[in-house]
């Protein structure tokens, strides 16, 4: 991320690896000085703006449109929220620095989107994200990881885009690398943009009824991937694997998961078969519910 102003700290690998831990240690040392000692405030993520071409790619990747509500975590001068509003969405930016909040409000007014945008001086970790259809961030790897459990608990289908940094072993659904010649740090003048779609929770035992007989689907989940076995009307269990795209579970044989023969529309602990072909034909149209325990008959 390039340095963008007088007192603004350029965000580099060096900062992240060396300076940030030192600041945290300084904070801890200060806090340990005694009961009355005030901890030194540490701004976890320095202010560096996302270049316009990267902002456009973030919003494009998340397919932001009218009807969306975009929340930018650590919104800087408001550019991502304002660009989202220009595409017809509503937006909220939360930012710790009051000067940047004031700048964002003025920028939104100038851009003619003040009625569709809000900017709050607020800690991103204290922000309720439940209303977001899209969450955007240009933070740091550790901060993304700290946010990950909150993001995974959001409504299935919520799109999350991050500039440059990923979320550890939750692999993005899509990543794009774009040339950013104006980037002033790093040897490669590129930015990465990652997109995740919050997956529904599917792990457990699902109970359905196929042609009058019981069908069971037992799944393990790792983020947007699921695998397990299906048993249809008393036949031997067959392995399945697939992918969770928001509130849609697409399953197929593990050898050819892309050719998903079974699709379920998920709604909390209920699901409805929307596609059933090949060896899954008997499951056409059936409804499923997730068992509370480990036995469909006990529910
Ligand atoms: C790298 S800048 C990104 C600015 C803007 N989102 C963009 O992409 O152009 C990160 C911003 O997060 C803000 N920030 C850091 N920690 C924060 C926190 N805990 N809550 C809210 N904002 C925070 C910083 O002040 C900074 O403006």
Coordinates of C-alpha atoms and ligand atoms in Angstrom, one line a residue:
X1 CA 0.0 0.0 0.0
X2 CA 1.5 3.4 -0.9
X3 CA 2.0 6.1 1.6
X4 CA -0.7 8.8 1.1
X5 CA 0.0 11.7 3.3
X6 CA 2.2 13.5 5.8
X7 CA 1.5 11.7 9.1
X8 CA 0.2 8.5 7.5
X9 CA 2.2 5.4 7.9
X10 CA 3.0 3.3 4.8
X11 CA 1.8 -0.2 5.3
X12 CA 4.6 -2.6 4.4
X13 CA 5.6 -6.1 5.2
X14 CA 8.2 -4.5 7.4
X15 CA 5.7 -2.6 9.4
X16 CA 3.6 -5.6 9.8
X17 CA 6.4 -7.9 10.8
X18 CA 8.5 -5.7 13.0
X19 CA 6.9 -2.4 13.9
X20 CA 3.4 -3.6 14.7
X21 CA 4.5 -6.2 17.3
X22 CA 6.8 -3.5 18.9
X23 CA 3.8 -1.2 19.2
X24 CA 1.7 -3.9 20.8
X25 CA 4.6 -4.6 23.3
X26 CA 4.8 -0.9 24.1
X27 CA 1.1 -0.9 24.8
X28 CA 1.3 -3.9 27.0
X29 CA 4.3 -2.4 28.9
X30 CA 2.4 0.8 29.4
X31 CA -0.7 -0.9 30.6
X32 CA 1.4 -3.0 33.1
X33 CA 2.8 0.2 34.8
X34 CA 0.1 0.3 37.4
X35 CA -3.6 0.3 38.1
X36 CA -4.0 3.9 37.0
X37 CA -1.8 3.8 33.9
X38 CA -3.7 4.4 30.7
X39 CA -2.8 2.0 27.9
X40 CA -1.3 3.7 24.9
X41 CA -3.7 3.6 22.0
X42 CA -2.5 1.7 19.1
X43 CA -4.1 2.1 15.7
X44 CA -4.0 -1.4 14.4
X45 CA -4.3 -0.5 10.7
X46 CA -2.6 2.6 9.2
X47 CA -4.4 4.8 6.7
X48 CA -3.6 4.0 3.1
X49 CA -6.1 4.4 0.4
X50 CA -7.2 1.8 -2.1
X51 CA -6.5 3.1 -5.6
X52 CA -9.6 3.7 -7.7
X53 CA -8.9 0.9 -10.2
X54 CA -8.7 -1.5 -7.2
X55 CA -11.9 -0.1 -5.7
X56 CA -13.7 -0.7 -9.0
X57 CA -12.4 -4.3 -9.1
X58 CA -13.5 -4.9 -5.6
X59 CA -17.0 -3.7 -6.3
X60 CA -17.1 -5.6 -9.6
X61 CA -16.0 -8.8 -8.0
X62 CA -18.7 -8.5 -5.4
X63 CA -21.2 -7.6 -8.1
X64 CA -22.3 -4.5 -6.1
X65 CA -25.6 -3.1 -7.4
X66 CA -28.7 -1.3 -6.4
X67 CA -30.3 -3.1 -3.4
X68 CA -26.9 -3.9 -1.8
X69 CA -25.8 -2.5 1.5
X70 CA -22.0 -2.2 1.6
X71 CA -20.1 -1.8 4.8
X72 CA -16.4 -0.8 4.6
X73 CA -14.4 -1.6 7.7
X74 CA -11.9 1.1 8.3
X75 CA -13.3 3.4 5.6
X76 CA -10.6 6.0 5.3
X77 CA -11.7 8.9 3.2
X78 CA -14.9 7.0 2.2
X79 CA -13.9 6.2 -1.3
X80 CA -15.2 2.5 -1.4
X81 CA -18.6 3.4 0.2
X82 CA -18.9 6.4 -2.2
X83 CA -18.1 4.2 -5.2
X84 CA -20.6 1.6 -4.1
X85 CA -23.3 4.3 -3.7
X86 CA -22.5 5.5 -7.3
X87 CA -23.4 2.0 -8.4
X88 CA -26.8 2.4 -6.7
X89 CA -26.0 0.6 -3.4
X90 CA -26.3 2.1 0.1
X91 CA -23.2 2.1 2.3
X92 CA -21.8 2.5 5.7
X93 CA -18.2 3.4 6.5
X94 CA -16.8 2.9 10.0
X95 CA -13.5 4.7 10.8
X96 CA -11.6 5.5 14.0
X97 CA -10.1 8.7 12.8
X98 CA -12.7 11.6 13.2
X99 CA -10.9 13.7 10.6
X100 CA -11.3 11.0 8.0
X101 CA -15.0 10.6 8.9
X102 CA -15.5 14.4 8.4
X103 CA -13.6 14.1 5.0
X104 CA -15.8 11.1 4.0
X105 CA -19.0 13.1 4.8
X106 CA -17.7 16.0 2.6
X107 CA -16.6 13.7 -0.2
X108 CA -20.0 11.9 -0.2
X109 CA -21.8 15.3 -0.4
X110 CA -19.6 16.4 -3.2
X111 CA -20.3 13.1 -5.0
X112 CA -24.0 13.6 -4.6
X113 CA -24.5 10.3 -2.6
X114 CA -24.9 11.7 0.9
X115 CA -28.4 10.4 1.1
X116 CA -27.3 6.8 0.5
X117 CA -24.2 6.8 2.6
X118 CA -23.3 7.0 6.3
X119 CA -20.0 7.4 8.0
X120 CA -19.5 6.7 11.7
X121 CA -16.5 7.3 14.0
X122 CA -16.6 3.7 15.3
X123 CA -14.4 0.7 16.0
X124 CA -14.8 -1.9 13.2
X125 CA -14.8 -4.6 15.9
X126 CA -17.8 -3.0 17.5
X127 CA -19.7 -2.7 14.3
X128 CA -22.9 -4.8 13.7
X129 CA -22.4 -6.3 10.2
X130 CA -25.8 -8.1 10.1
X131 CA -27.3 -5.6 7.6
X132 CA -24.5 -5.9 5.1
X133 CA -24.9 -7.7 1.8
X134 CA -21.3 -6.8 1.0
X135 CA -18.4 -6.2 3.4
X136 CA -15.2 -4.6 2.1
X137 CA -11.9 -4.3 3.8
X138 CA -8.3 -3.1 3.3
X139 CA -6.8 -4.1 6.6
X140 CA -4.1 -6.4 7.7
X141 CA -3.7 -10.2 7.7
X142 CA -4.1 -10.5 11.5
X143 CA -7.1 -8.2 11.5
X144 CA -8.8 -10.2 8.8
X145 CA -8.2 -13.3 10.8
X146 CA -9.6 -11.7 13.9
X147 CA -12.7 -10.8 12.0
X148 CA -13.1 -14.2 10.3
X149 CA -15.4 -15.8 13.0
X150 CA -17.7 -12.7 12.8
X151 CA -17.7 -12.9 9.1
X152 CA -18.4 -16.6 9.0
X153 CA -21.4 -16.0 11.2
X154 CA -23.0 -13.5 8.8
X155 CA -26.0 -14.3 6.7
X156 CA -25.1 -17.0 4.1
X157 CA -24.5 -15.4 0.7
X158 CA -22.9 -12.2 2.1
X159 CA -20.0 -11.2 -0.2
X160 CA -16.8 -10.2 1.4
X161 CA -14.0 -8.5 -0.6
X162 CA -10.5 -7.8 0.7
X163 CA -7.8 -5.7 -0.9
X164 CA -4.4 -7.6 -0.8
X165 CA -4.9 -9.7 2.4
X166 CA -6.5 -13.1 2.6
X167 CA -8.2 -15.0 5.5
X168 CA -5.7 -17.8 6.2
X169 CA -7.1 -21.2 5.4
X170 CA -10.5 -19.9 4.4
X171 CA -9.6 -19.8 0.7
X172 CA -11.2 -17.1 -1.4
X173 CA -13.9 -18.2 -3.9
X174 CA -12.2 -15.9 -6.4
X175 CA -9.0 -13.9 -6.5
X176 CA -7.9 -11.4 -9.0
X177 CA -4.5 -9.8 -9.5
X178 CA -4.3 -6.4 -11.2
X179 CA -1.5 -4.1 -12.3
X180 CA -1.3 -1.0 -10.1
X181 CA 1.6 1.0 -11.6
X182 CA 1.1 3.8 -9.0
X183 CA 1.7 1.4 -6.1
X184 CA 4.7 2.8 -4.3
X185 CA 5.7 -0.2 -2.2
X186 CA 6.8 -3.7 -3.1
X187 CA 8.6 -4.8 -6.2
X188 CA 5.5 -6.0 -7.9
X189 CA 3.2 -3.1 -8.8
X190 CA 0.1 -5.3 -8.3
X191 CA -2.8 -5.6 -6.0
X192 CA -4.7 -8.7 -5.1
X193 CA -8.5 -8.7 -4.6
X194 CA -10.1 -11.6 -2.9
X195 CA -13.8 -12.5 -2.8
X196 CA -15.5 -14.9 -0.3
X197 CA -19.2 -15.8 -0.2
X198 CA -20.2 -16.6 3.4
X199 CA -21.3 -20.3 3.3
X200 CA -24.3 -21.6 5.1
X201 CA -23.6 -24.1 7.9
X202 CA -24.3 -27.6 6.7
X203 CA -22.2 -29.8 8.9
X204 CA -24.3 -32.6 10.5
X205 CA -27.0 -35.1 9.6
X206 CA -29.7 -34.1 7.2
X207 CA -32.9 -36.2 7.1
X208 CA -35.2 -36.4 4.1
X209 CA -37.8 -38.8 2.6
X210 CA -37.3 -40.2 -0.9
X211 CA -40.1 -42.1 -2.6
X212 CA -41.6 -42.9 0.8
X213 CA -38.4 -44.2 2.3
X214 CA -35.8 -42.4 4.4
X215 CA -32.8 -40.5 2.8
X216 CA -30.0 -39.4 5.0
X217 CA -27.1 -37.1 4.2
X218 CA -24.2 -36.9 6.6
X219 CA -21.8 -34.0 6.1
X220 CA -18.5 -32.6 7.3
X221 CA -17.8 -29.0 6.4
X222 CA -14.6 -27.0 5.9
X223 CA -15.6 -23.4 5.1
X224 CA -17.3 -23.5 1.6
X225 CA -16.5 -27.2 1.0
X226 CA -18.5 -30.2 2.2
X227 CA -18.1 -33.9 2.0
X228 CA -19.8 -36.9 3.5
X229 CA -22.1 -39.7 2.5
X230 CA -25.6 -40.1 1.3
X231 CA -28.0 -43.0 1.8
X232 CA -31.1 -43.2 -0.3
X233 CA -34.0 -45.5 0.5
X234 CA -31.9 -48.1 2.4
X235 CA -29.2 -48.4 -0.3
X236 CA -25.5 -48.5 0.7
X237 CA -24.1 -45.2 1.6
X238 CA -22.4 -43.4 -1.3
X239 CA -19.7 -40.8 -0.8
X240 CA -20.5 -37.2 -1.9
X241 CA -18.6 -34.0 -1.9
X242 CA -19.2 -30.5 -3.1
X243 CA -19.4 -26.8 -2.5
X244 CA -21.5 -24.4 -0.5
X245 CA -22.2 -21.2 -2.5
X246 CA -24.0 -19.0 0.1
X247 CA -27.3 -20.8 0.7
X248 CA -26.9 -23.4 -2.0
X249 CA -25.3 -26.7 -1.5
X250 CA -24.1 -28.5 -4.7
X251 CA -23.0 -32.1 -4.2
X252 CA -21.7 -34.8 -6.6
X253 CA -19.5 -37.8 -6.6
X254 CA -16.1 -37.1 -5.1
X255 CA -14.5 -38.1 -8.4
X256 CA -16.4 -35.4 -10.3
X257 CA -17.6 -32.8 -7.8
X258 CA -18.0 -30.2 -10.5
X259 CA -20.8 -32.3 -12.1
X260 CA -23.0 -31.7 -9.1
X261 CA -26.1 -33.9 -9.5
X262 CA -27.7 -32.7 -6.3
X263 CA -28.5 -29.2 -5.3
X264 CA -30.2 -28.1 -2.1
X265 CA -31.5 -24.6 -1.3
X266 CA -30.6 -24.1 2.4
X267 CA -32.6 -22.1 5.0
X268 CA -31.2 -22.6 8.5
X269 CA -32.0 -26.1 9.6
X270 CA -34.2 -26.8 6.5
X271 CA -33.3 -27.5 3.0
X272 CA -35.2 -28.1 -0.3
X273 CA -33.9 -30.2 -3.2
X274 CA -33.8 -27.9 -6.3
X275 CA -31.9 -30.2 -8.7
X276 CA -31.6 -34.0 -8.5
X277 CA -30.2 -35.9 -11.5
X278 CA -28.4 -39.1 -12.3
X279 CA -28.0 -41.3 -9.2
X280 CA -29.8 -38.6 -7.1
X281 CA -33.0 -38.6 -9.2
X282 CA -35.0 -40.3 -6.4
X283 CA -34.4 -37.1 -4.3
X284 CA -36.3 -34.8 -6.7
X285 CA -38.4 -32.2 -4.9
X286 CA -37.8 -33.6 -1.4
X287 CA -37.4 -31.4 1.7
X288 CA -34.7 -32.0 4.3
X289 CA -34.2 -31.0 7.9
X290 CA -31.0 -31.1 9.9
X291 CA -31.3 -33.6 12.8
X292 CA -30.7 -32.2 16.3
X293 CA -28.9 -35.4 17.2
X294 CA -27.3 -38.2 15.4
X295 CA -30.4 -40.2 14.4
X296 CA -33.1 -39.1 12.0
X297 CA -35.7 -41.3 13.7
X298 CA -35.1 -39.6 17.1
X299 CA -36.1 -36.2 15.9
Ligands
LIG1 C1 -5.6 0.8 4.9 S1 -6.8 2.0 5.4 C2 -8.1 1.7 4.2 C3 -9.0 2.8 3.9 C4 -10.1 2.6 2.9 N1 -11.0 1.4 3.3 C5 -9.6 2.3 1.6 O1 -9.4 1.1 1.2 O2 -9.2 3.2 0.9 C6 -7.4 1.3 6.9 C7 -8.3 2.3 7.7 O3 -8.8 1.6 8.8 C8 -8.8 2.6 9.9 N2 -8.9 1.7 11.1 C9 -7.9 1.1 11.8 N3 -8.3 0.4 12.8 C10 -9.6 0.6 12.9 C11 -10.6 0.2 13.8 N4 -10.4 -0.6 14.8 N5 -11.9 0.6 13.5 C12 -12.2 1.4 12.5 N6 -11.3 1.9 11.6 C13 -10.0 1.5 11.8 C14 -7.6 3.4 9.7 O4 -7.7 4.6 10.4 C15 -7.6 3.5 8.2 O5 -8.2 4.7 7.8

